[in-house]
Coordinates of C-alpha atoms in Angstrom, one line a residue:
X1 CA 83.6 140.0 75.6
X2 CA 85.8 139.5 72.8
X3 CA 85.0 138.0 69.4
X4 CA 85.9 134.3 70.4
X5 CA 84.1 133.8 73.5
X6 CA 82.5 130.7 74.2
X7 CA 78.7 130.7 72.4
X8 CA 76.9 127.8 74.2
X9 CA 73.6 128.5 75.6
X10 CA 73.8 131.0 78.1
X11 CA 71.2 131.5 80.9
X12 CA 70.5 134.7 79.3
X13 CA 69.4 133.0 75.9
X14 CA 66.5 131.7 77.8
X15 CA 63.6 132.3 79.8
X16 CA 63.6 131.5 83.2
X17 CA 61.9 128.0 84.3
X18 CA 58.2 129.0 85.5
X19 CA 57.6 127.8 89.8
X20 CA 55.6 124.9 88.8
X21 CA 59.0 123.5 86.8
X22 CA 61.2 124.6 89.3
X23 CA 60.0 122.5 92.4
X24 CA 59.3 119.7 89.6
X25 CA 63.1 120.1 88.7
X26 CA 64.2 119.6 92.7
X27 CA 61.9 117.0 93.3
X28 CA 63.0 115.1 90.8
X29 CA 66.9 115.7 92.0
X30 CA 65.9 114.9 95.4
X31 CA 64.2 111.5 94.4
X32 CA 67.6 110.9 92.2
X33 CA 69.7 111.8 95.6
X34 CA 67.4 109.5 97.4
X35 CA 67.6 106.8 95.2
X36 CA 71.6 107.4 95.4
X37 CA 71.9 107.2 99.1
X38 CA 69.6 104.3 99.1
X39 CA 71.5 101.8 96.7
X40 CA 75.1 103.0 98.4
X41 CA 73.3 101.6 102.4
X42 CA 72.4 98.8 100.3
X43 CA 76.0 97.9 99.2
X44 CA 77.1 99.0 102.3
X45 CA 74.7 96.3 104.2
X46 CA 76.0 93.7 101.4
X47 CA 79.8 94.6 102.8
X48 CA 78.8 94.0 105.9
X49 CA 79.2 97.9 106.9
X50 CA 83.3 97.5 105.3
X51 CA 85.0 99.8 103.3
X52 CA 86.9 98.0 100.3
X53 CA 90.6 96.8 101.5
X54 CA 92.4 99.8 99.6
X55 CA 90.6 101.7 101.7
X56 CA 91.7 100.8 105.0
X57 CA 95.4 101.7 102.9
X58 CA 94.5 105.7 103.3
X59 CA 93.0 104.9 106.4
X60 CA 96.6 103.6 107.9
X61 CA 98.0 106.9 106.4
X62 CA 95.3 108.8 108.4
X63 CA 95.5 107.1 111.6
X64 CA 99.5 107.8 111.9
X65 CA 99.1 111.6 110.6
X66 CA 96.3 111.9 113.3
X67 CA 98.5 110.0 115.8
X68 CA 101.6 112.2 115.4
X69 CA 104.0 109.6 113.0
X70 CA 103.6 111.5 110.2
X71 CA 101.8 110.5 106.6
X72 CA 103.6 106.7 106.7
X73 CA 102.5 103.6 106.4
X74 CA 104.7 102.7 108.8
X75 CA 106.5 105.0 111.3
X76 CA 109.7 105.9 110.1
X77 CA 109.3 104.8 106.8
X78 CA 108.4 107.4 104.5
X79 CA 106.9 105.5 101.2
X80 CA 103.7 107.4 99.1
X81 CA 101.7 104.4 99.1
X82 CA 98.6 106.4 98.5
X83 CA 97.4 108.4 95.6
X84 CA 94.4 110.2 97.3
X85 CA 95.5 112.8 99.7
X86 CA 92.8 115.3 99.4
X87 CA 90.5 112.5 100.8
X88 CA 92.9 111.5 103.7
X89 CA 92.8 115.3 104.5
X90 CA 89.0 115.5 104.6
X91 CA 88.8 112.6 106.6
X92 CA 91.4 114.1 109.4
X93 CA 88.7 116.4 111.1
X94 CA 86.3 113.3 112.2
X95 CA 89.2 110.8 113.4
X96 CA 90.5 113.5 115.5
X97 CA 86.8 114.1 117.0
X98 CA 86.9 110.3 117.5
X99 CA 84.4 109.1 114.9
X100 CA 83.9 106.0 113.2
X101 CA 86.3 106.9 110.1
X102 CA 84.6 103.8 107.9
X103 CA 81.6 105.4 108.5
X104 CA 82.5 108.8 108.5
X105 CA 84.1 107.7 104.6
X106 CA 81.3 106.3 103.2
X107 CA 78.6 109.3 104.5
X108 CA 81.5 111.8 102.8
X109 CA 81.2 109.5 99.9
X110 CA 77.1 109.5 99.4
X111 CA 77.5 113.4 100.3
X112 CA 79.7 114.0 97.6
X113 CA 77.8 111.8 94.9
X114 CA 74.9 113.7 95.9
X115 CA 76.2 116.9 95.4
X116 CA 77.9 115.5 91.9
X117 CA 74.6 114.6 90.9
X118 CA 73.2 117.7 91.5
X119 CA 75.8 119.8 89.9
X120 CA 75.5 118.0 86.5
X121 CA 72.1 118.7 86.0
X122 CA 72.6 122.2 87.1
X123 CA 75.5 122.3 84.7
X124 CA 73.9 120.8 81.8
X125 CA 70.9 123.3 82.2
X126 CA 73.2 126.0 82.0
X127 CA 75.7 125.3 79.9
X128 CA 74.6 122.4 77.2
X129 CA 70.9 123.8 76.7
X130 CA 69.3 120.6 78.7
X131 CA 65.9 122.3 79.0
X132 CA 63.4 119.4 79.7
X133 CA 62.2 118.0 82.7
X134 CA 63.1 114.7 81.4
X135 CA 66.4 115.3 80.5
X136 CA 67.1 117.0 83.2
X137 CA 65.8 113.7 84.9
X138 CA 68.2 111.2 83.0
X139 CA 70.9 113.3 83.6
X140 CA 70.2 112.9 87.5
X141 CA 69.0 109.4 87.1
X142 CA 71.8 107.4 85.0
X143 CA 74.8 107.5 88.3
X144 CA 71.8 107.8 90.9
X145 CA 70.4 104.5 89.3
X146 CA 74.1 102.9 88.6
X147 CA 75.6 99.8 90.6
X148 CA 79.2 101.7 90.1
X149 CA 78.2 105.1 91.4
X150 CA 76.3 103.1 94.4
X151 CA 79.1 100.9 95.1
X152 CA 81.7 103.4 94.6
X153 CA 80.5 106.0 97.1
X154 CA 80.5 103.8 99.9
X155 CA 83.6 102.3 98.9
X156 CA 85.3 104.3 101.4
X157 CA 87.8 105.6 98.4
X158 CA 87.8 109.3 96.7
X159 CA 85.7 107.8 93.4
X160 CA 82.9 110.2 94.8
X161 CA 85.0 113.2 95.5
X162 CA 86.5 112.7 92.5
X163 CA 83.3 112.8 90.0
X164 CA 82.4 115.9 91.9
X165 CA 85.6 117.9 91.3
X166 CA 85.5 116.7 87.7
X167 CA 82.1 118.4 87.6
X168 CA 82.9 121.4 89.6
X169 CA 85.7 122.2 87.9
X170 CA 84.4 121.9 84.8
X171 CA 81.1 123.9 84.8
X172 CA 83.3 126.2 86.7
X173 CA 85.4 126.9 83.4
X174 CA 82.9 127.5 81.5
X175 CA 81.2 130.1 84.3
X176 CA 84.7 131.9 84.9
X177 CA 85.4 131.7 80.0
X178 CA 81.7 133.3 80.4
X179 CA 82.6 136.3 82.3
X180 CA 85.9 136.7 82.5
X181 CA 85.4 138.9 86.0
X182 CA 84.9 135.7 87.8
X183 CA 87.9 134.7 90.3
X184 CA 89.6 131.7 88.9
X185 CA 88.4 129.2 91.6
X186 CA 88.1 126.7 89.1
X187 CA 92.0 126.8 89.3
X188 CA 91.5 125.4 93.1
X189 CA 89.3 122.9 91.8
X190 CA 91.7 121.9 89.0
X191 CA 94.4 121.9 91.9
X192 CA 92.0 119.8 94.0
X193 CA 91.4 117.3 91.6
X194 CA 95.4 116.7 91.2
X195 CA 95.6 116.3 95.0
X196 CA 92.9 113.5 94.9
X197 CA 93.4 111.1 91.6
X198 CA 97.2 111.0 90.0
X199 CA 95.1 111.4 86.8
X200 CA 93.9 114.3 88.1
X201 CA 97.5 116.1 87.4
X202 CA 96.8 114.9 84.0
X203 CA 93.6 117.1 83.8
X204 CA 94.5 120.1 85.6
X205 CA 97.8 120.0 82.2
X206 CA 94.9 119.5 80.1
X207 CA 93.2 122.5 81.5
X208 CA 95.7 124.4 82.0
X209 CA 96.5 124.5 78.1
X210 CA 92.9 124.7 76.9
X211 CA 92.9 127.9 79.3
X212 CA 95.9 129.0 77.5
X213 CA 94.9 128.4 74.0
X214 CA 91.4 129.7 74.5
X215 CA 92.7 132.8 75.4
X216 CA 95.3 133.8 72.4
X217 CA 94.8 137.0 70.6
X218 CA 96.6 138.4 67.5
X219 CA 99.0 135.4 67.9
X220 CA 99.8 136.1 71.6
X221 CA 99.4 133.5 74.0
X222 CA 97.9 134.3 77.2
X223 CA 96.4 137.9 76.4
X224 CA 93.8 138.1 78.8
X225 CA 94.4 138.7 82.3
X226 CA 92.0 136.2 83.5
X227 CA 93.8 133.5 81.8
X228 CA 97.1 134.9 83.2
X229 CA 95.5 134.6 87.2
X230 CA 94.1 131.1 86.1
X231 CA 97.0 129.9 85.4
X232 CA 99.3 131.5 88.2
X233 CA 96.4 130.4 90.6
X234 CA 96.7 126.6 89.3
X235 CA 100.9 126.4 88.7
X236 CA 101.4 127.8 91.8
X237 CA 98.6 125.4 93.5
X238 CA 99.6 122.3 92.1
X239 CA 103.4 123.4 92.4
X240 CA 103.1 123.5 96.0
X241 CA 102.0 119.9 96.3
X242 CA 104.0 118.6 93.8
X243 CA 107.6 119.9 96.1
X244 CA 105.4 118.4 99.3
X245 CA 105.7 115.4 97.6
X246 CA 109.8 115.3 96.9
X247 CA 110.6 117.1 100.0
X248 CA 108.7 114.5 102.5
X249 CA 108.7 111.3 99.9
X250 CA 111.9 112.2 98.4
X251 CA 112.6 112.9 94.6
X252 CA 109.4 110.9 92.5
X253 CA 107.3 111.3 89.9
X254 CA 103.9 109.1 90.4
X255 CA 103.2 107.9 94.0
X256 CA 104.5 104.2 95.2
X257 CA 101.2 103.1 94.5
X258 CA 101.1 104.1 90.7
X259 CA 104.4 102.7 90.3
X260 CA 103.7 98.9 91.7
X261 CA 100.5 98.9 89.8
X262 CA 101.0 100.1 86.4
X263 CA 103.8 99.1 83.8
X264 CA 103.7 100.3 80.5
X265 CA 104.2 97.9 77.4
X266 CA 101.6 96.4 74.7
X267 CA 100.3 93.9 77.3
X268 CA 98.9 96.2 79.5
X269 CA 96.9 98.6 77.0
X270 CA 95.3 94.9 75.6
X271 CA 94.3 94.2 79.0
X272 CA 93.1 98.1 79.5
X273 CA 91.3 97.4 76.5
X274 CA 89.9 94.1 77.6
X275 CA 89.0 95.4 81.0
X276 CA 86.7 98.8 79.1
X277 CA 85.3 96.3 76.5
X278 CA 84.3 93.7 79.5
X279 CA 82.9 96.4 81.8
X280 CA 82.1 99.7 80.1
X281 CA 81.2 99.0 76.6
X282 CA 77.8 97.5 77.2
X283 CA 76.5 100.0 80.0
X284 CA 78.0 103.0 79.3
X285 CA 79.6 103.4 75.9
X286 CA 76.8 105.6 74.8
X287 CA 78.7 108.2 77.2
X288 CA 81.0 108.4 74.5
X289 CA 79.0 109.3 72.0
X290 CA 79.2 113.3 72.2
X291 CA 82.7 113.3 71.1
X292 CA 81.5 113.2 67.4
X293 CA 80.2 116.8 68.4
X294 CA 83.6 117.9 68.6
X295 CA 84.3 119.4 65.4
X296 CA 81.9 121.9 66.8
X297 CA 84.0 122.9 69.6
X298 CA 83.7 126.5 68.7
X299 CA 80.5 126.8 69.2
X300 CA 79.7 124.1 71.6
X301 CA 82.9 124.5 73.9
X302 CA 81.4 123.4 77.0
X303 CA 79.7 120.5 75.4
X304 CA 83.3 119.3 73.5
X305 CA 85.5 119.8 76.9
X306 CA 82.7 117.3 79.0
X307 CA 82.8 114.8 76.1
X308 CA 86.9 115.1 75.7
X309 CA 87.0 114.3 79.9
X310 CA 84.6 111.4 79.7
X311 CA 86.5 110.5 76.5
X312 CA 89.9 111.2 78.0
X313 CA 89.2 109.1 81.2
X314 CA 88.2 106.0 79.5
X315 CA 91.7 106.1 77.0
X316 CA 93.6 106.6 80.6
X317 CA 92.4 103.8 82.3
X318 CA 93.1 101.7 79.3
X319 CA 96.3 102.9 79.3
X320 CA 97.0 101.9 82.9
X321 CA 95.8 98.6 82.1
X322 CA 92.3 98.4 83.6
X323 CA 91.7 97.6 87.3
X324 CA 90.8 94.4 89.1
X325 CA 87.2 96.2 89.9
X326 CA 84.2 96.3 88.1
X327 CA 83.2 100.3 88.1
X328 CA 86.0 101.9 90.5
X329 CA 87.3 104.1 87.4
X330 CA 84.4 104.5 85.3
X331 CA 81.6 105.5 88.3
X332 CA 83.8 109.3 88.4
X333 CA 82.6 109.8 84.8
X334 CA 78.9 109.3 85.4
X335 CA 77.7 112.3 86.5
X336 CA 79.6 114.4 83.6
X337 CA 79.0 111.4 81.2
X338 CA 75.1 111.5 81.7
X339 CA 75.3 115.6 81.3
X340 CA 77.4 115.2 78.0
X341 CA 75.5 113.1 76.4
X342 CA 71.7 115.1 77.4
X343 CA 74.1 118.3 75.9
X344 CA 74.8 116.4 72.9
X345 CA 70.6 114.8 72.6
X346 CA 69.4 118.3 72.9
X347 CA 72.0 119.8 70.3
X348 CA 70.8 117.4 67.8
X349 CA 67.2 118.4 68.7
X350 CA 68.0 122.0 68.2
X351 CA 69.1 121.2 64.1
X352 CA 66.3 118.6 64.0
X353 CA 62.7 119.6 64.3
X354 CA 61.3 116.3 63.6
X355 CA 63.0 115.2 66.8
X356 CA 61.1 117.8 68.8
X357 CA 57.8 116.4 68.2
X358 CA 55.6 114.5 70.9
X359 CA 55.8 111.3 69.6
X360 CA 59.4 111.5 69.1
X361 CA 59.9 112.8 72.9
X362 CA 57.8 109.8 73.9
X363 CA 59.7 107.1 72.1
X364 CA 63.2 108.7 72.8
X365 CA 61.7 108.8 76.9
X366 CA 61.0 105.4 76.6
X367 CA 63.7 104.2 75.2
X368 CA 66.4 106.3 77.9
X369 CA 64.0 103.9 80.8
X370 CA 64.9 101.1 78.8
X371 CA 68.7 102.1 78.6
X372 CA 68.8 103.0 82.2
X373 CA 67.5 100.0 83.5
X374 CA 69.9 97.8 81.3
X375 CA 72.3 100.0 82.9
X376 CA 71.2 99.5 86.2
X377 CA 71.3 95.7 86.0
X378 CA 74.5 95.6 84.1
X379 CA 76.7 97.5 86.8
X380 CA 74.7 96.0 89.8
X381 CA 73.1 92.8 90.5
X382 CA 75.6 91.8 87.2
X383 CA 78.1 94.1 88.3
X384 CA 79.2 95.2 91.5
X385 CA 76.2 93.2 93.7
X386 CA 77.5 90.0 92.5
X387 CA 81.9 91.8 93.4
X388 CA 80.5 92.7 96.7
X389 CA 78.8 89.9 97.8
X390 CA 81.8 87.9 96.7
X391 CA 84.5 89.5 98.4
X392 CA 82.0 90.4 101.9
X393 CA 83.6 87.3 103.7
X394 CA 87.2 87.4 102.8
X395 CA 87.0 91.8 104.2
X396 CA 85.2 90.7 106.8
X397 CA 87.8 88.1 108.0
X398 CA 90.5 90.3 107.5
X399 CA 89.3 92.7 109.9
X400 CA 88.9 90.0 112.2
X401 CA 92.6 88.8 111.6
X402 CA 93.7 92.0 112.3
X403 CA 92.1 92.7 115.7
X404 CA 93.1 88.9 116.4
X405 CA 96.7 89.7 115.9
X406 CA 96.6 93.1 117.6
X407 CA 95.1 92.0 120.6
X408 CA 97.5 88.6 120.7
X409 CA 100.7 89.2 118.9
X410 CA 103.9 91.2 120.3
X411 CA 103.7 94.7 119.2
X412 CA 107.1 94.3 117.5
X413 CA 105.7 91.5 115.4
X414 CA 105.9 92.0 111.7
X415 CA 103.2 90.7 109.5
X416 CA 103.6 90.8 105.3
X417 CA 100.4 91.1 103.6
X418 CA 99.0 90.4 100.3
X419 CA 96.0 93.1 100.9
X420 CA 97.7 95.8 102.5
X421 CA 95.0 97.7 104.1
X422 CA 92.4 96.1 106.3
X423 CA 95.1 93.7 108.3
X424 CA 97.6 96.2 108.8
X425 CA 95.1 98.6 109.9
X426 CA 92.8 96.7 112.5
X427 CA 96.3 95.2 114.1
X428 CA 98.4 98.5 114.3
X429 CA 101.7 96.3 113.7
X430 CA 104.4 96.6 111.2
X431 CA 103.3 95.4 108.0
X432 CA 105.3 94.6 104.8
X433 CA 103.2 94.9 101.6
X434 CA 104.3 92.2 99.4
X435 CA 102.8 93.9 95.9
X436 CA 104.6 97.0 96.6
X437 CA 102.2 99.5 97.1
X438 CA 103.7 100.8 100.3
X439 CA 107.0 98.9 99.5
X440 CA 110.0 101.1 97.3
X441 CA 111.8 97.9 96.3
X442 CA 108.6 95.8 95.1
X443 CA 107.3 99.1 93.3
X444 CA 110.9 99.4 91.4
X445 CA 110.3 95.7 89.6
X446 CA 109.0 95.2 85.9
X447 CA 108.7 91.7 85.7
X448 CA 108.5 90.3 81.9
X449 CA 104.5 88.8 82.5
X450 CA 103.6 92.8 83.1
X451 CA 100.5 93.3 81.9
X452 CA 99.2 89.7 81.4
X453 CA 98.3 89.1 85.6
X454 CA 95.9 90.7 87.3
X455 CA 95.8 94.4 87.2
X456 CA 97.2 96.2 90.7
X457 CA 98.4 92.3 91.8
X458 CA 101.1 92.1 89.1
X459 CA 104.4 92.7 91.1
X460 CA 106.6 91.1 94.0
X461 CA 109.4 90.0 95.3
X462 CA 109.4 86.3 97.8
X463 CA 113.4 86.2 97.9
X464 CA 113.2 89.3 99.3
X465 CA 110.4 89.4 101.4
X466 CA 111.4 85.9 103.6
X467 CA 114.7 86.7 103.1
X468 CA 114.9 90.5 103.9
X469 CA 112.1 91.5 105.1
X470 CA 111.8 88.4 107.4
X471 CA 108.2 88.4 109.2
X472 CA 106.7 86.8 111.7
X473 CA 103.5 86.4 110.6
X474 CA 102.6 85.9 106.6
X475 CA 99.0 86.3 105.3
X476 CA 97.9 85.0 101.7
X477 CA 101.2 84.7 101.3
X478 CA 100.5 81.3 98.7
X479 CA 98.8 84.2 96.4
X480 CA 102.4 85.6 95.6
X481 CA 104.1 83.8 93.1
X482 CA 106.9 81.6 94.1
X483 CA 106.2 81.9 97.5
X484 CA 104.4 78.5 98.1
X485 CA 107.6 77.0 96.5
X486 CA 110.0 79.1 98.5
X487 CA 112.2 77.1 100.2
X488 CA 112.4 79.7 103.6
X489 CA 108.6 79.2 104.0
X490 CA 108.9 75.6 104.4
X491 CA 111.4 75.8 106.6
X492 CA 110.9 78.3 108.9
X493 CA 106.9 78.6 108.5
X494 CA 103.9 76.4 109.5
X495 CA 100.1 77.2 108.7
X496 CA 97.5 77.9 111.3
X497 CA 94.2 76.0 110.7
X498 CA 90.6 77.7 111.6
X499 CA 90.5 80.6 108.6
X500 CA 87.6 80.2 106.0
X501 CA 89.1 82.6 103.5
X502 CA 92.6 83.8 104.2
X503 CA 95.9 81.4 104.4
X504 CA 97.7 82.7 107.7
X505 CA 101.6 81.3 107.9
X506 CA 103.4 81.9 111.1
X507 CA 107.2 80.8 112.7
X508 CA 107.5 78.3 115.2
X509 CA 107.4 80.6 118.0
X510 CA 104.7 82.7 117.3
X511 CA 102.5 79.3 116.3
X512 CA 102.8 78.8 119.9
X513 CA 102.1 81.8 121.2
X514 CA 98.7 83.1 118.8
X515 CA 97.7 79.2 118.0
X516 CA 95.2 78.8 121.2
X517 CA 93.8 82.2 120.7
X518 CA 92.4 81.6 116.9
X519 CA 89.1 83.6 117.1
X520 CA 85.9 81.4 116.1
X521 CA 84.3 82.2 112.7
X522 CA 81.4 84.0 113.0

């Protein structure tokens, strides 16, 4: 291995764990995973057994790809309203055996935080010299014990998926820098990650030129042969599914999706700012804290790359403005997060004797309980508990809509939505998103209050959506603005009675027709 390899810890450097510490070391990931799959049923009971409404989005996707229309929202209309196809194609297998896919989502999604959990600690023990039992234990414990993590995993989105990829393909670099006779499967991981967040492109680049850069000799870039494969492996990968992308969606750059939700501009990094300060700062912050290790990146490479993607994720979401969740963005991060940051404790151990002694252990043991648990509160019964329980009725109600207006409403009926994914997919109808996710003209505006609404709910279009678009049936649409004071929706509209949460607006014929089949509220 030449001069400038990589000179964190390496199994090598240290003796093997005795039994005893061995089966402690899996008990105490199994009691993490346990503690992981227990909070996610206990959100999931809180939702009522839902998946969040952006959810039922990729599930629309899924149902048509499995149903022979192709990856649309609506058949014949070929718009990239999602940004998480990895996790649509994961999902095909069990809708086309028939099963539950809500519930096939959200056991994929405890799976996969399991598995991220257990990675990181195997990762930090091998690359970032995490040698205790108990650090080994925080690292397990700070996402198994999180509200965002929890919530996330049984969301019925990719946040789960995603944290494990970041892991994977991570400690995977690291492995394949190590020896360089390893394939470059971290290259498919890289690949996999881009196929399952749009940020994800961002970090296969990322990779991608840290691959390139760690591997110049004698001013050459690219020298080594294994840097050369990882980078053929990965181009042609994410090549592949970038031309999928133009030739079915036509020529793009970010999906529908990323375009309605995200405007550039000062007012959206202050609300990205606004949104980390409000719900990352307090609980997880600390996370951050390994990137003053990086002007030892030469020694500690594996230690500075987790640290610049925990780092790295945090700037991105401020950039995109934040999100109207609590955790959705940051609960990816944990599992790396929690190992970066035991890398980073036990570097500082390593120059510091005093901070090897007992009572020192003891205090600092104390004190990560103490920070855990603040954590735990923070993102949960603070957090996501109190999101959850708030929104539980208003899902709930949508799902009912929609099977109300499938079972009772034409099949040519068009319905416009403000949340386009639990209505449209309980009814099966036409549906007409009216913030643009799954809608090319919405996506297209930039109104001048970018940045300043809510994040996601920022951009639409009322002229055009009575006046173009013309549905039957509207739903939530006084949320839009200038819809209430439309003139078409007094005139042509009148609102159904007997909804707790949602504002259903219907014509004059189709009034008369769904009007004596209004479901009762549970």
């Amino acid at each position: 291995m030449s001069s400038n390899a990589p000179s964190d810890p390496s199994p090598s450097d240290r003796a093997a764990p005795a039994p005893r510490a061995g089966i402690a070391l899996v008990a105490v990931i199994a009691a993490a995973i346990a503690l992981h799959a227990r909070e996610a049923w206990r959100y999931r009971a809180l939702f009522l057994g839902n998946a969040v409404d952006d959810a039922y989005i990729s599930f629309r996707y899924l149902e048509h790809l499995a149903t022979g229309h192709g990856l649309v929202y609506n058949p014949g209309e070929r718009v990239e309203g999602y940004s998480n196809l990895l996790w649509i194609l994961l999902l095909l297998p069990p809708r086309l055996a028939g099963a539950d896919v809500v519930l096939a989502s959200q056991l994929l999604g405890v799976a996969c935080g399991a598995a991220a959990i257990a990675l990181a600690v195997h990762a930090a023990r091998r690359l970032l010299g995490v040698r205790s039992l108990a650090s080994a234990a925080f690292v397990a414990l700070l996402p198994a014990t999180s509200g965002y993590f929890a919530a996330w995993s049984i969301a019925g989105l990719e946040s789960s998926l995603h944290a494990l990829l970041l892991v994977a393909a991570w400690w995977r670099t690291h492995e394949e820098t190590r020896d360089p006779r390893r394939r470059p499967l971290s290259a498919l991981l890289f690949a996999a990650l881009a196929m399952t967040r749009p940020e994800g492109l961002v970090i296969a680049l990322a990779a991608a030129a840290y691959r390139a850069a760690l591997s110049r000799e004698a001013g050459r870039w690219l020298a080594r042969p294994e840097a050369r494969r990882f980078l053929v492996t990965l181009v042609a990968l994410v090549a592949a599914y970038e031309l999928f992308r133009v030739a079915y969606y036509g020529p793009h750059l970010f999906p529908n999706s990323v375009r309605a939700k995200v405007g550039a501009g000062y007012a959206s990094i202050v609300r990205g700012l606004a949104y980390v300060h409000e719900h990352f700062a307090a609980p997880y912050l600390l996370l951050c804290a390994p990137l003053a290790l990086l002007g030892r990146a030469r020694q500690r490479p594996a230690l500075a790359t987790a640290a610049a993607l925990v780092g790295g994720q945090v700037l991105l979401v401020v950039a995109v403005g934040g999100d109207w969740s609590y955790g959705r963005f940051f609960a990816p991060i944990l599992p790396l997060g929690a190992a970066a940051l035991a890398g980073a404790a036990a570097e500082l151990a390593d120059g510091a004797p005093v901070l090897r002694e007992r009572a020192t252990r003891i205090g600092a043991a104390l004190a990560a309980a103490v920070y855990l648990l603040f954590a735990w509160y923070t993102t949960g019964p603070l957090g996501e508990a109190r999101f959850f329980g708030e929104f539980a009725g208003y899902d709930a109600e949508r799902l009912r809509i929609g099977r109300w207006l499938r079972d009772n409403a034409p099949s040519d009926a068009k319905v416009a939505v403000y949340a386009a994914g639990q209505i449209p997919w309980a009814s099966g109808l036409y549906a007409h998103d009216m913030l643009g996710l799954n809608d090319a003209h919405i996506a297209a505006i930039e109104p001048p209050s970018m940045g300043r609404g809510v994040a996601g709910h920022e951009k639409s279009d009322p002229d055009y959506t009575l006046r173009v678009i013309r549905p039957d049936i509207i739903v939530d649409g006084h949320l839009v603005p200038g819809m209430r004071e439309h003139p078409e929706l007094a005139a042509r509209y009148e609102q159904l009675p007997g909804f707790r949460y949602n504002a259903i607006f219907v014509t004059e014929a189709y009034a008369r027709r769904l009007r004596p089949a209004i479901p009762a509220a549970p």
